[in-house]
Amino acid sequence: MTPNIDPHALAAELSGRHLIDGALVAARSGRSFAVVNPATGREIAQAAQGDAADVDNAVAAAARAQPAWAALPARKRGTLVSECARLLADHIEELGRLVALETGKALRTESRVEAGVVADALQFYGGLASELKGESVPFSPEMLTLTQREPIGVVGVIIPWNAPMMLMALKIAPALVAGNTVVVKSAEEAPLAVLRVCQILNQKLPPGVLNIVSGFGPECGAPLVQHPLVGKVTFTGSVETGRIIARAAGEKLIPVTLELGGKSPMIVMDDADLDKAVVGAVAGMRFTRQGQSCTAASRIFVHEKVHDAFVAALKARVDAMKMGDPLDEATDIGTLISRPQLDKVLGYIERGRAMKGAQALECSALPASETLREGLFVRPTIFTGVDNDCPLAQEEIFGPVTCVMRVRSGDEAIALANQSDFGLAATIWTSDLKTALNATKRLQAGFVQVNQNIVVQPGLSYGGVKQSGLGREASLEAMLDHFTHKKTVIFNMN
Ligand code: ADP
Ligand code: MG
């Protein structure tokens, strides 16, 4: 398959299709909906509007393909998944451009990077196939007692739009290597790049092993969760939808993995390397993605001695970032995903401004270009003078808005950091080992870093506590714990 680096042409080519049983097909109902470029407000393609009938076709195809897929030697599956990674390596530019076009994420700082991570995740899991091992158990001298890992069957994968290819890859790769077959339901805002990834992977995978449908949540996602042949669901998205999915899975008594929201704290002590902390805040807050990340460092607790210097340096750094056309190499920050998301973010900023004592520092500058006039740009905004218990500091905004709050001590910072419904990620910045160790023990989060703020990495377990979700992703354990079940086998030797 030749890469197509014209994202408009590629979007048109993929228009109105699911990928089921190895073939690109329209929705059974014939319906479709518009996919819009958030930088211009213009339609770039239609997406197939899937419903229960399409889901049923996709799940049936996956169920038919599953026994033969599971019967392959594990390393054969791993090799195929690694070969998929190599195929993708030729499509990084193409995929980066396509995801930039449909999501508004800047190509250089976000979209191309995301495309690379997809190949990396597949490569990582492809190499882990031989780790699908069991144990022998010294239960009785007369018996040979073993455990073995078996696939669950058909896995339903439901993904959001903020890093659609990466989040999909971290779910489908372990599911496939473990011997499951998969039906993905893409996010309505970003159905194209993930469809393209699946199309590329289908060159290597047998038909039906990896299927993808597009459509709206209640109409297309819900029937996937409820389908009797789906034995596990893995979901990344909002807390609200996570609860709905967990309820439906509970009805069927099937396992779910949920990666939900966050309001991730960053603590900066007075002995921290301030320059590094500022760089870390920009990266952690994902300003290049307009803050649309569940790990966004959206609550920054800074020791009072360095608070003002930190805020000034952070503002200067974000001011230097360029907002613009997502496909332009010079652009650091692209757009938000959709009009409702834009209204939500602007609403938070407005309410924040109206709060007593709050100060809103708007950074960077909106693009001047006439063609981007309808673009969904929001200026990154740093709030100071707010308390941890206000909505701005408690609710997930999913936009380029962060709160910098003054603290007097590490203890105060940790206590405030933990005053949150969420517990996904956290960072502490200090040059004192004891302070760092103490914080890593006490911070209630699934992913804690000292003096850095990097994103999810293949090989490191990733996931949340409290309302941030259930289960872990991205690691070997994630594959073993969430995409297999353990069978105990006992041979009586008498
Ligand atoms: P957002 O805030 O972006 O709408 P959601 O959690 O609602 O976040 O969406 C994440 C994914 O979950 C999307 O693919 C969406 O279509 C899907 N989804 C939404 N509602 C449901 C539902 N009731 N059942 C299954 N999937 C759903
Ligand atoms: Mg929704």
mmCIF file of N, CA and C in Angstrom, residues 152 155-158 170-171 232-237 242 245-246 249 254-260 462-464 468-474 478 481-483:
data_model
loop_
_atom_site.group_PDB
_atom_site.id
_atom_site.type_symbol
_atom_site.label_atom_id
_atom_site.label_comp_id
_atom_site.label_asym_id
_atom_site.label_seq_id
_atom_site.Cartn_x
_atom_site.Cartn_y
_atom_site.Cartn_z
ATOM 1 N N ILE A 152 -9.307 -14.187 25.820
ATOM 2 C CA ILE A 152 -10.693 -14.039 26.264
ATOM 3 C C ILE A 152 -11.656 -14.337 25.119
ATOM 4 N N VAL A 155 -12.619 -8.933 21.794
ATOM 5 C CA VAL A 155 -12.460 -7.767 22.654
ATOM 6 C C VAL A 155 -13.057 -6.536 21.964
ATOM 7 N N GLY A 156 -13.858 -5.781 22.694
ATOM 8 C CA GLY A 156 -14.391 -4.505 22.206
ATOM 9 C C GLY A 156 -13.501 -3.370 22.693
ATOM 10 N N VAL A 157 -13.109 -2.507 21.769
ATOM 11 C CA VAL A 157 -12.182 -1.409 22.080
ATOM 12 C C VAL A 157 -12.894 -0.091 21.770
ATOM 13 N N ILE A 158 -13.062 0.759 22.763
ATOM 14 C CA ILE A 158 -13.738 2.047 22.536
ATOM 15 C C ILE A 158 -12.769 3.169 22.885
ATOM 16 N N LEU A 170 -2.351 0.913 21.919
ATOM 17 C CA LEU A 170 -2.032 0.351 23.236
ATOM 18 C C LEU A 170 -3.086 -0.657 23.697
ATOM 19 N N LYS A 171 -4.219 -0.664 23.025
ATOM 20 C CA LYS A 171 -5.261 -1.649 23.353
ATOM 21 C C LYS A 171 -5.238 -2.834 22.375
ATOM 22 N N LYS A 232 -14.847 -8.876 26.563
ATOM 23 C CA LYS A 232 -14.097 -7.893 27.336
ATOM 24 C C LYS A 232 -14.173 -6.543 26.630
ATOM 25 N N VAL A 233 -14.224 -5.479 27.427
ATOM 26 C CA VAL A 233 -14.226 -4.147 26.827
ATOM 27 C C VAL A 233 -13.099 -3.340 27.443
ATOM 28 N N THR A 234 -12.368 -2.668 26.578
ATOM 29 C CA THR A 234 -11.370 -1.724 27.071
ATOM 30 C C THR A 234 -11.704 -0.346 26.529
ATOM 31 N N PHE A 235 -11.740 0.623 27.428
ATOM 32 C CA PHE A 235 -12.293 1.949 27.110
ATOM 33 C C PHE A 235 -11.367 3.051 27.597
ATOM 34 N N THR A 236 -11.192 4.082 26.797
ATOM 35 C CA THR A 236 -10.604 5.333 27.273
ATOM 36 C C THR A 236 -11.564 6.447 26.927
ATOM 37 N N GLY A 237 -11.890 7.284 27.911
ATOM 38 C CA GLY A 237 -12.815 8.383 27.661
ATOM 39 C C GLY A 237 -13.233 9.034 28.965
ATOM 40 N N GLY A 242 -17.557 6.065 31.033
ATOM 41 C CA GLY A 242 -16.932 4.915 31.685
ATOM 42 C C GLY A 242 -17.899 4.207 32.623
ATOM 43 N N ILE A 245 -20.467 2.267 30.623
ATOM 44 C CA ILE A 245 -19.875 1.047 30.069
ATOM 45 C C ILE A 245 -19.671 0.002 31.167
ATOM 46 N N ALA A 246 -19.195 0.465 32.316
ATOM 47 C CA ALA A 246 -18.980 -0.477 33.427
ATOM 48 C C ALA A 246 -20.299 -1.103 33.871
ATOM 49 N N ALA A 249 -21.250 -3.678 31.285
ATOM 50 C CA ALA A 249 -20.368 -4.839 31.413
ATOM 51 C C ALA A 249 -20.724 -5.631 32.663
ATOM 52 N N ILE A 254 -18.717 -9.216 32.392
ATOM 53 C CA ILE A 254 -17.454 -9.302 31.655
ATOM 54 C C ILE A 254 -16.478 -8.252 32.197
ATOM 55 N N PRO A 255 -15.182 -8.519 32.084
ATOM 56 C CA PRO A 255 -14.199 -7.555 32.594
ATOM 57 C C PRO A 255 -14.103 -6.298 31.721
ATOM 58 N N VAL A 256 -13.777 -5.184 32.368
ATOM 59 C CA VAL A 256 -13.544 -3.923 31.646
ATOM 60 C C VAL A 256 -12.248 -3.297 32.141
ATOM 61 N N THR A 257 -11.582 -2.621 31.233
ATOM 62 C CA THR A 257 -10.484 -1.741 31.614
ATOM 63 C C THR A 257 -10.950 -0.331 31.290
ATOM 64 N N LEU A 258 -10.766 0.587 32.222
ATOM 65 C CA LEU A 258 -11.248 1.956 32.030
ATOM 66 C C LEU A 258 -10.118 2.942 32.283
ATOM 67 N N GLU A 259 -9.801 3.732 31.262
ATOM 68 C CA GLU A 259 -8.859 4.840 31.454
ATOM 69 C C GLU A 259 -9.687 6.106 31.364
ATOM 70 N N LEU A 260 -9.891 6.771 32.496
ATOM 71 C CA LEU A 260 -10.834 7.881 32.510
ATOM 72 C C LEU A 260 -10.108 9.217 32.683
ATOM 73 N N TYR A 462 0.387 1.815 33.104
ATOM 74 C CA TYR A 462 -0.211 3.131 33.089
ATOM 75 C C TYR A 462 -1.697 3.011 33.386
ATOM 76 N N GLY A 463 -2.185 3.835 34.326
ATOM 77 C CA GLY A 463 -3.607 3.819 34.645
ATOM 78 C C GLY A 463 -3.831 4.559 35.945
ATOM 79 N N GLY A 464 -5.087 4.647 36.348
ATOM 80 C CA GLY A 464 -5.389 5.526 37.464
ATOM 81 C C GLY A 464 -5.960 4.837 38.685
ATOM 82 N N SER A 468 -10.173 7.891 38.213
ATOM 83 C CA SER A 468 -9.410 7.887 36.961
ATOM 84 C C SER A 468 -9.427 6.536 36.256
ATOM 85 N N GLY A 469 -9.995 5.533 36.896
ATOM 86 C CA GLY A 469 -10.191 4.310 36.124
ATOM 87 C C GLY A 469 -9.870 3.020 36.828
ATOM 88 N N LEU A 470 -9.895 1.968 36.038
ATOM 89 C CA LEU A 470 -9.682 0.602 36.508
ATOM 90 C C LEU A 470 -8.710 -0.077 35.578
ATOM 91 N N GLY A 471 -7.696 -0.727 36.145
ATOM 92 C CA GLY A 471 -6.792 -1.509 35.308
ATOM 93 C C GLY A 471 -5.613 -0.689 34.815
ATOM 94 N N ARG A 472 -4.684 -1.380 34.186
ATOM 95 C CA ARG A 472 -3.454 -0.758 33.703
ATOM 96 C C ARG A 472 -3.247 -1.107 32.239
ATOM 97 N N GLU A 473 -2.535 -0.221 31.557
ATOM 98 C CA GLU A 473 -2.250 -0.444 30.145
ATOM 99 C C GLU A 473 -0.763 -0.276 29.878
ATOM 100 N N ALA A 474 -0.378 -0.634 28.667
ATOM 101 C CA ALA A 474 0.939 -0.324 28.087
ATOM 102 C C ALA A 474 2.071 -1.254 28.497
ATOM 103 N N ALA A 478 -0.178 -5.611 31.681
ATOM 104 C CA ALA A 478 -1.457 -5.173 31.117
ATOM 105 C C ALA A 478 -1.987 -6.239 30.165
ATOM 106 N N ASP A 481 -2.816 -9.476 32.472
ATOM 107 C CA ASP A 481 -3.923 -9.314 33.429
ATOM 108 C C ASP A 481 -5.242 -8.987 32.730
ATOM 109 N N HIS A 482 -5.179 -8.277 31.622
ATOM 110 C CA HIS A 482 -6.428 -7.731 31.068
ATOM 111 C C HIS A 482 -6.872 -8.363 29.753
ATOM 112 N N PHE A 483 -6.008 -9.126 29.107
ATOM 113 C CA PHE A 483 -6.416 -9.711 27.820
ATOM 114 C C PHE A 483 -6.296 -11.232 27.782
#
